[in-house]
Tab-separated table of C-alpha atoms in Angstrom:
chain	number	residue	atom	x	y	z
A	1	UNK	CA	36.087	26.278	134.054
A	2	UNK	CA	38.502	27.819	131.778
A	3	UNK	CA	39.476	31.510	131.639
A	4	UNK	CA	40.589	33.480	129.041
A	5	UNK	CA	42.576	35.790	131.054
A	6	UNK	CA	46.300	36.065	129.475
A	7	UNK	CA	49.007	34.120	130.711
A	8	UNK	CA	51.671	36.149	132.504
A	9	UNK	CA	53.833	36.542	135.981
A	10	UNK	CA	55.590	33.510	137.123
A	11	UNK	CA	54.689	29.897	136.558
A	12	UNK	CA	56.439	27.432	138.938
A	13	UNK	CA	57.207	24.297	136.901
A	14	UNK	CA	56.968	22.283	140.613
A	15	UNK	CA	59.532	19.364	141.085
A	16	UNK	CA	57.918	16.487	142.672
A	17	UNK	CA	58.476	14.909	145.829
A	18	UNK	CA	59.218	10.960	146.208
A	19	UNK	CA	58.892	8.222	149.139
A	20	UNK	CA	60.672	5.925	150.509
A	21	UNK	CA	59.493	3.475	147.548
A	22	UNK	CA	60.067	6.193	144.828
A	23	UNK	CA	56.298	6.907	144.070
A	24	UNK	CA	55.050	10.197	144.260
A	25	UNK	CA	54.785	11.460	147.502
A	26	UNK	CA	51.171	13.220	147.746
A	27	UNK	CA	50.918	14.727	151.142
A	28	UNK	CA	54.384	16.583	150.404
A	29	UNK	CA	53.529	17.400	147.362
A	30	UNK	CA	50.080	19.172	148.586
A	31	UNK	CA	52.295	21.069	151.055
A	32	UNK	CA	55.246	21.922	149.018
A	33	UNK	CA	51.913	23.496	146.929
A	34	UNK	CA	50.459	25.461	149.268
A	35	UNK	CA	53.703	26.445	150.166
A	36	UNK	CA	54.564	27.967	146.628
A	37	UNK	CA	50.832	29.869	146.469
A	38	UNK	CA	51.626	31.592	149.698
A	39	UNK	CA	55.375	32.648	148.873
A	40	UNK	CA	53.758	34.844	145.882
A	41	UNK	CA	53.868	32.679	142.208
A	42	UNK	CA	51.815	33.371	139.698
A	43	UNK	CA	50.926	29.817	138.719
A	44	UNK	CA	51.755	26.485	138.710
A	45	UNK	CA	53.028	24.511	136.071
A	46	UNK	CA	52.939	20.302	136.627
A	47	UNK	CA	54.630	18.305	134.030
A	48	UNK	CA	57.787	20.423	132.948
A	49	UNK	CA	61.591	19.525	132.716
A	50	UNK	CA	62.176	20.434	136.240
A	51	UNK	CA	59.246	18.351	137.093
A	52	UNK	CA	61.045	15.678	134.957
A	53	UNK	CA	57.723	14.321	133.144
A	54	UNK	CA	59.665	11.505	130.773
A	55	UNK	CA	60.403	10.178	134.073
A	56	UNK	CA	56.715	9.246	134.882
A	57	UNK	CA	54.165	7.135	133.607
A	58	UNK	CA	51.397	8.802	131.606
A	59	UNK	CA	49.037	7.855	134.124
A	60	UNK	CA	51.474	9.259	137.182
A	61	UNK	CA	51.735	12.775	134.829
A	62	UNK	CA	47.541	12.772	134.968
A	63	UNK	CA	47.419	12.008	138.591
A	64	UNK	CA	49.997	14.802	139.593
A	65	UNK	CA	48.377	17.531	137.455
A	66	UNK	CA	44.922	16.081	139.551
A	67	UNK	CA	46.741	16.474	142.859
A	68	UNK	CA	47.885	20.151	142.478
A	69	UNK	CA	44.372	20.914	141.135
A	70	UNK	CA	42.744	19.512	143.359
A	71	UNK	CA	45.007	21.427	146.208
A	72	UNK	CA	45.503	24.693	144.383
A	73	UNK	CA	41.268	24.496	144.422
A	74	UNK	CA	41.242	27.450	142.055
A	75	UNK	CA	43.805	29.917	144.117
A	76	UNK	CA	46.237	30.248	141.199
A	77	UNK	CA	45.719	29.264	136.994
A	78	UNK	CA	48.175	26.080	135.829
A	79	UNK	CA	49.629	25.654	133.035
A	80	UNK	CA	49.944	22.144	132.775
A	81	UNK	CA	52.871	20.167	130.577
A	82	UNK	CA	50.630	17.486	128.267
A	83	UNK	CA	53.301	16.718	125.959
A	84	UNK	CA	52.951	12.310	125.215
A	85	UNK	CA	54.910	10.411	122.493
A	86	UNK	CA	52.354	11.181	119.809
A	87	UNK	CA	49.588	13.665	119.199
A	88	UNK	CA	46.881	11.247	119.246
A	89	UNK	CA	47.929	10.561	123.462
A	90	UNK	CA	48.641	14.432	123.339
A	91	UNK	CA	44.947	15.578	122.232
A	92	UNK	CA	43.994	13.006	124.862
A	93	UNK	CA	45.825	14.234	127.894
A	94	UNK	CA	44.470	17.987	126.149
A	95	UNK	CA	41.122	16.338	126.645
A	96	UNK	CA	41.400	15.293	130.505
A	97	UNK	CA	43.062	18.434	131.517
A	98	UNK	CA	40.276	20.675	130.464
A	99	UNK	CA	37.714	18.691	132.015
A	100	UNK	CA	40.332	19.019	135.423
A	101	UNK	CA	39.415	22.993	134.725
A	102	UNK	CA	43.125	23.758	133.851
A	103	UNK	CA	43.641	26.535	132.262
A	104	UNK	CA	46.173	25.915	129.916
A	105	UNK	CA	48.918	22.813	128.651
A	106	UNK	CA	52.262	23.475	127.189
A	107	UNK	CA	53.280	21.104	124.772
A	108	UNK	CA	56.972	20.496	123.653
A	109	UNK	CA	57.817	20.363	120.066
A	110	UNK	CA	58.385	16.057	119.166
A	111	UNK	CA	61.547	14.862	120.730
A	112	UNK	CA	63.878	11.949	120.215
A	113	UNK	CA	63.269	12.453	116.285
A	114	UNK	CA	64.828	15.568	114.758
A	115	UNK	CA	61.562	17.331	111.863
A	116	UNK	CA	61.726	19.739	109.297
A	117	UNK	CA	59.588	22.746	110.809
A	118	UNK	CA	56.809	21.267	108.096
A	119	UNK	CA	56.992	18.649	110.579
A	120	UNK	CA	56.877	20.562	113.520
A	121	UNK	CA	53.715	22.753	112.211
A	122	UNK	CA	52.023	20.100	110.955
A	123	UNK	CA	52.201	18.390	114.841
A	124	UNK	CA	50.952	21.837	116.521
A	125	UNK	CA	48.504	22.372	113.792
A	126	UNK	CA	46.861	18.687	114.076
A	127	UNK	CA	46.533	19.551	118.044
A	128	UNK	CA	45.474	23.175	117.879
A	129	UNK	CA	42.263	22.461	115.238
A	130	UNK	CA	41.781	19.202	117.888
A	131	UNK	CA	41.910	20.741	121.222
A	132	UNK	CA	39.818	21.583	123.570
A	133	UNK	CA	41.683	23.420	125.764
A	134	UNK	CA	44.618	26.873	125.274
A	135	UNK	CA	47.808	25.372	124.618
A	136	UNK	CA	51.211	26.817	124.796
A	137	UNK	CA	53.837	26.344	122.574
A	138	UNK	CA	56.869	24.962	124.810
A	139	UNK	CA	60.573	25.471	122.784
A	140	UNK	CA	63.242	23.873	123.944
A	141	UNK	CA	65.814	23.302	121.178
A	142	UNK	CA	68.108	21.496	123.560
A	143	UNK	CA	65.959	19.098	124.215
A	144	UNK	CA	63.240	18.989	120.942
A	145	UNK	CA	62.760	20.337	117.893
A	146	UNK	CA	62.866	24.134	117.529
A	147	UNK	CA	59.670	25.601	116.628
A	148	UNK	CA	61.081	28.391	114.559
A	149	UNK	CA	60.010	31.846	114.082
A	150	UNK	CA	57.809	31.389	110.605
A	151	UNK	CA	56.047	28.269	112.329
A	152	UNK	CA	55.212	30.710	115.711
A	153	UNK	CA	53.298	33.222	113.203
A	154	UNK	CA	51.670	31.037	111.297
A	155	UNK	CA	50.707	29.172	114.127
A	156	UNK	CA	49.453	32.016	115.993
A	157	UNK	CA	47.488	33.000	113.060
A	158	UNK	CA	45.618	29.734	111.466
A	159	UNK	CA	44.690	28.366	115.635
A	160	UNK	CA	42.913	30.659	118.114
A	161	UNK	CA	43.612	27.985	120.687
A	162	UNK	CA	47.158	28.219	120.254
A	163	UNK	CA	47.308	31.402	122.628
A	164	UNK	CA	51.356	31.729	123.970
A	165	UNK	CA	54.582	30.204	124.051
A	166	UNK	CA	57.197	29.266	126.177
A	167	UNK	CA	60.663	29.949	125.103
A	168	UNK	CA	63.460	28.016	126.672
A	169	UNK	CA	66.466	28.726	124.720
A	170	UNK	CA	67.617	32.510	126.435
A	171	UNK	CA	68.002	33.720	122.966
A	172	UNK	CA	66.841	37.489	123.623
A	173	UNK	CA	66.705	38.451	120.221
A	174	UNK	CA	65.121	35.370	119.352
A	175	UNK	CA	62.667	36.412	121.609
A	176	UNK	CA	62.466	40.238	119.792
A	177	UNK	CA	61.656	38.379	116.542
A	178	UNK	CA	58.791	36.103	117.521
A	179	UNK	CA	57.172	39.240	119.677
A	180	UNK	CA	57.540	41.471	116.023
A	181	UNK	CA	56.336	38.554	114.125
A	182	UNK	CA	53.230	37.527	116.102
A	183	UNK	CA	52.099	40.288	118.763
A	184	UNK	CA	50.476	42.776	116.006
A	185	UNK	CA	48.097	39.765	115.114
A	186	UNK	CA	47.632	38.458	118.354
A	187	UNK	CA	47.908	41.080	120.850
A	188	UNK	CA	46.795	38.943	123.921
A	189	UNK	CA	49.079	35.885	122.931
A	190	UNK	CA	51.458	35.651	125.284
A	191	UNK	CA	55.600	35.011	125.853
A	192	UNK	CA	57.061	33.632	128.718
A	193	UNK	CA	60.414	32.849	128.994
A	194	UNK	CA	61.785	29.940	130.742
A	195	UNK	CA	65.589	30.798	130.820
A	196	UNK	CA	66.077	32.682	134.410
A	197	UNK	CA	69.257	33.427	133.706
A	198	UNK	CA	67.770	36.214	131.635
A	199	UNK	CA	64.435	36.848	133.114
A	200	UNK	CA	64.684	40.603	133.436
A	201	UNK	CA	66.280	41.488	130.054
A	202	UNK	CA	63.277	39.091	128.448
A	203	UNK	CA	60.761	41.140	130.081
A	204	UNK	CA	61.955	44.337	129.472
A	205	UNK	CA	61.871	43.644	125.682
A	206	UNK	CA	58.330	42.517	125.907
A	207	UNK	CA	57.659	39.262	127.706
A	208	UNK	CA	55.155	38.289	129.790
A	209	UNK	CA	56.682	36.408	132.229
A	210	UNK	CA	58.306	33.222	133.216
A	211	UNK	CA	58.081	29.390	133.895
A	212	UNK	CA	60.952	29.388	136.024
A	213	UNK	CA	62.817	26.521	137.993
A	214	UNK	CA	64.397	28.810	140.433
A	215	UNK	CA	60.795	30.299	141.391
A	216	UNK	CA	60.492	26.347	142.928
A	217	UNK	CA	63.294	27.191	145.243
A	218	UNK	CA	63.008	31.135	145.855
A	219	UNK	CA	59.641	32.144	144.300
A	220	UNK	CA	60.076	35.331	147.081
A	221	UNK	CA	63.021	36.469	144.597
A	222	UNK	CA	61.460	35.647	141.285
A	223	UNK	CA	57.774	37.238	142.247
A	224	UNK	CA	60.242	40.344	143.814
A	225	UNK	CA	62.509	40.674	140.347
A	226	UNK	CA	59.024	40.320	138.557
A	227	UNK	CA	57.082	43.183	140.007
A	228	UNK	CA	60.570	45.464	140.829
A	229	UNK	CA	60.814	44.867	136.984
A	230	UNK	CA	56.738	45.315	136.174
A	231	UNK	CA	57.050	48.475	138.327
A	232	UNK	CA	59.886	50.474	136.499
A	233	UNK	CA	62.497	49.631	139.677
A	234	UNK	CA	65.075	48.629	137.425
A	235	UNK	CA	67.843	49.209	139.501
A	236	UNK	CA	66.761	47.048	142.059
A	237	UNK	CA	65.312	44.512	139.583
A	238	UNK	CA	69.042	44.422	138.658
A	239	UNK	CA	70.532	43.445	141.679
A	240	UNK	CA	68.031	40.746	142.231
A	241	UNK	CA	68.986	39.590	138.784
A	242	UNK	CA	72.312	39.488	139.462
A	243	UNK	CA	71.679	37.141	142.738
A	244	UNK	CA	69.301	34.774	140.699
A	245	UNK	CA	71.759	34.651	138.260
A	246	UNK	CA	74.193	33.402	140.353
A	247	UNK	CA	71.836	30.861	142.154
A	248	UNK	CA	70.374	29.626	139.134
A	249	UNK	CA	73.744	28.791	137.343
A	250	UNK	CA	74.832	27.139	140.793
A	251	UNK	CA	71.550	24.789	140.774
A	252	UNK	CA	71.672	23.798	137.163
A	253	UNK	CA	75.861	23.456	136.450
A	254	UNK	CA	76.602	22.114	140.004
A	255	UNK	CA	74.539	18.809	139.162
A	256	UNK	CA	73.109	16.602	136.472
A	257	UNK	CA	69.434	18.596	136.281
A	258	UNK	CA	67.608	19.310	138.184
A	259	UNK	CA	69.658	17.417	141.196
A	260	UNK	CA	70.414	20.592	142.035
A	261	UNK	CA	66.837	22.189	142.395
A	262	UNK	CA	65.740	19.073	144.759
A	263	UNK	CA	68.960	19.647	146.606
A	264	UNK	CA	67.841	23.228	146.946
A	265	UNK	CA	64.140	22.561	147.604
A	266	UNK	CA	65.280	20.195	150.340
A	267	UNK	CA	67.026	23.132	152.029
A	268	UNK	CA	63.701	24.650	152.236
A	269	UNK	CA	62.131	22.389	154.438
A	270	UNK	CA	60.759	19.379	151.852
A	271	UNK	CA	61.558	16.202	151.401
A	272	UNK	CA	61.913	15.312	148.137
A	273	UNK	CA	63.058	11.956	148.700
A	274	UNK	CA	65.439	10.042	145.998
A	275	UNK	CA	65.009	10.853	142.254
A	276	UNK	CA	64.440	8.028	139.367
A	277	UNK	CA	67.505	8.789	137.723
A	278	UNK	CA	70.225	6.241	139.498
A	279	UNK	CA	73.130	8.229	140.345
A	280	UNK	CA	76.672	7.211	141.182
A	281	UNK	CA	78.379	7.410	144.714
A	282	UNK	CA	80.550	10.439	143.339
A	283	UNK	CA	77.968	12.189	142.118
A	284	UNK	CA	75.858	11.733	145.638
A	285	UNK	CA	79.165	13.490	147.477
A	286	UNK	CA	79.041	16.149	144.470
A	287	UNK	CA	75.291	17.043	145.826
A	288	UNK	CA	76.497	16.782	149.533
A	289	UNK	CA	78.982	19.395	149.255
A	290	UNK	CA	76.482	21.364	146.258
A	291	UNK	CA	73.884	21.695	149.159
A	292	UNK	CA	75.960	23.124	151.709
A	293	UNK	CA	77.187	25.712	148.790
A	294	UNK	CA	73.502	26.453	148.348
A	295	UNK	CA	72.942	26.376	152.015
A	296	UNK	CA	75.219	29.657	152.037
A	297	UNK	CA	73.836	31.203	149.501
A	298	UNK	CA	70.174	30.708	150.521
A	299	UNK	CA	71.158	32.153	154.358
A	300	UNK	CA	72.994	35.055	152.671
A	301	UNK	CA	69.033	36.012	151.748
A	302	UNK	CA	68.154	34.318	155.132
A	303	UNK	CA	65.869	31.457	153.634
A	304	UNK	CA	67.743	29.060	155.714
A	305	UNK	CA	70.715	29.376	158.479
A	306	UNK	CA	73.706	28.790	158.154
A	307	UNK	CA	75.335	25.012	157.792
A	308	UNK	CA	77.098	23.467	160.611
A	309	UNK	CA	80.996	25.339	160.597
A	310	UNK	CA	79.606	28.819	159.113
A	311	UNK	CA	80.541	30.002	155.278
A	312	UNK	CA	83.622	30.786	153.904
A	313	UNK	CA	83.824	34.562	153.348
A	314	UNK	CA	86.893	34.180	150.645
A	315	UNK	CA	89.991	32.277	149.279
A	316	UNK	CA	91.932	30.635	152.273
A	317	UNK	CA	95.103	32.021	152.286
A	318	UNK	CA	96.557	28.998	153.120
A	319	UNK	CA	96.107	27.093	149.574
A	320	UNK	CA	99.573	26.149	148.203
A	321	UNK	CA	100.188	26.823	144.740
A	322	UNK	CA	99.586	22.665	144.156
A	323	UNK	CA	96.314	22.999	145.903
A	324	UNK	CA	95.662	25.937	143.490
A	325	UNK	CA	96.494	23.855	140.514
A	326	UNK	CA	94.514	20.565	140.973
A	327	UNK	CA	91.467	23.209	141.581
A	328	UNK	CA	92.218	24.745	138.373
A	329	UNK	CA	92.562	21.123	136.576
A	330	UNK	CA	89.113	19.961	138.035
A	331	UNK	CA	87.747	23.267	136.953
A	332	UNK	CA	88.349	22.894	133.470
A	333	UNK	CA	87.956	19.264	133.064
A	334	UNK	CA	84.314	19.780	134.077
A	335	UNK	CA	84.037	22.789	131.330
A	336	UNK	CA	85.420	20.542	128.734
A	337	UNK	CA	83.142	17.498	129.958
A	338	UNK	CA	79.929	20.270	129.469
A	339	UNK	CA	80.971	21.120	126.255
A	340	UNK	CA	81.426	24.868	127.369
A	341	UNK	CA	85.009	25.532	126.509
């Protein structure tokens, strides 16, 4: 049954757990569920980047969106991530969500090829007059093509089926402009923001809520930052901020993504097993020492004890000033290998 309740609070776009043989591992999966629903989220949402959906089949992205409704058994809405290599496989997977009774899909702009935002419109308008079920707009201009501000509106205006969107790109005023462009139309369309680096700040200026990666690893501190911020306490919204701030930048720079979500979600008590991207042996000692970082930080909130040796509680005084400078040297080259200095 669909609803037409608005979208909003926090939508957990769920990693997914693998064997021993690198399939999808359903029991864990239908626990690491249930285990999400009772820490607080909003809703679910199957299918996203973090749940790294180009790495499964189309028929493995059905069957996991069946799995979690089938366990969530009505508890909580999903927004499910239908997005296939061309609109006529989109509409379809559209098709066989709705009859799953999911309450919305979020659908990413066409990737791999760079379109005008004709393009772009012409893709979202071909699915909105064909769908059956709400879709969200999903815009990710690292990753796609940007669905840009004029395309939002007229989007939001020509297909009543095309009812939010999902911005991924932490550009706050960005986020002002499509809210002024579309919101006096379309009051009930909604905004969610999936950039938790700047959850707060987004909502303050008028979004809904989130589809947030960290909320897969500490939904306690994104449903607490969500209703602290809902409920006016802004100064304690602020402080939880700052923490998931600092979390969130450690999970997602600390590792080719989301390695460093799994590594976290592992912490929690999951096994996530191996992911389908090969990795090298470096990079598998870069996670080992990234999860005992995370281990301290998660016991700091006391969502897991402390690793084996305790946490270090500052600089050792004993680095030379050649220990200082080979830190330094590996600090940078990673900036310059990320493109951030």
């Amino acid at each position: 049954m669909q609803s037409e309740t608005k979208l909003r609070g926090i939508f957990t776009p769920n990693l997914v757990p693998y064997d021993s043989r690198g399939e999808i591992n359903e029991p864990e999966l239908r626990r690491y569920i249930d285990w999400l629903i009772e820490k607080g989220v909003h809703g679910l949402y199957p299918n996203g980047s973090t749940g790294e959906f180009t790495r499964f089949t189309p028929e493995e992205r059905k069957r996991i969106v069946a799995i979690i409704a089938d366990q969530t058994r009505g508890r909580v809405p999903i927004l499910a991530g239908a997005a296939e290599a061309n609109v006529r496989e989109t509409i379809k997977a559209c098709e066989y969500y709705y009859e799953l009774g999911i309450r919305a899909v979020a659908i990413v702009a066409p990737f791999y090829y760079k379109l005008s935002p004709a393009s772009v419109y012409a893709y979202f308008k071909e699915i909105g007059d064909n769908t059956p079920i709400d879709v969200t707009l999903y815009n990710i201009p690292m990753f796609a093509s940007p669905i840009d501000v004029p395309t939002i509106q007229r989007l939001s205006e020509e297909c009543e089926k095309i009812v939010a969107i999902k911005d991924s790109s932490g550009d706050l005023p960005n986020m002002i402009r499509m809210i002024q462009a579309v919101r006096p139309n379309r009051p009930e369309f909604s905004f969610l923001t999936g950039w938790d680096a700047a959850l707060m700040p987004l909502m303050l200026i008028g979004a809904d809520g989130g589809t947030n990666a960290s909320s897969g690893v500490v939904p306690e501190l994104t449903r607490k930052l969500y209703d602290l911020t809902t409920s006016g306490q802004l100064d304690e919204a602020r402080r939880v901020q700052y923490d998931l701030l600092t979390l969130f930048d450690t999970m997602i720079y600390s590792a080719e993504f989301p390695e460093g979500f799994r590594a976290a979600v592992e912490l929690r008590g999951f096994n996530m097993g191996q992911g389908r991207q090969p990795i090298t042996s470096e990079q598998k000692t870069d996670i080992v020492t990234l999860r005992r970082t995370l281990q301290c930080m998660l016991s700091e909130h006391g969502f897991t004890n402390e690793p084996i040796g305790g946490c270090a509680t500052g600089v050792s005084e004993d680095l030379s000033a050649s220990d200082v400078s080979q830190i330094v040297q590996h600090v940078v080259a990673e900036l310059n290998r990320r493109k951030l200095l």
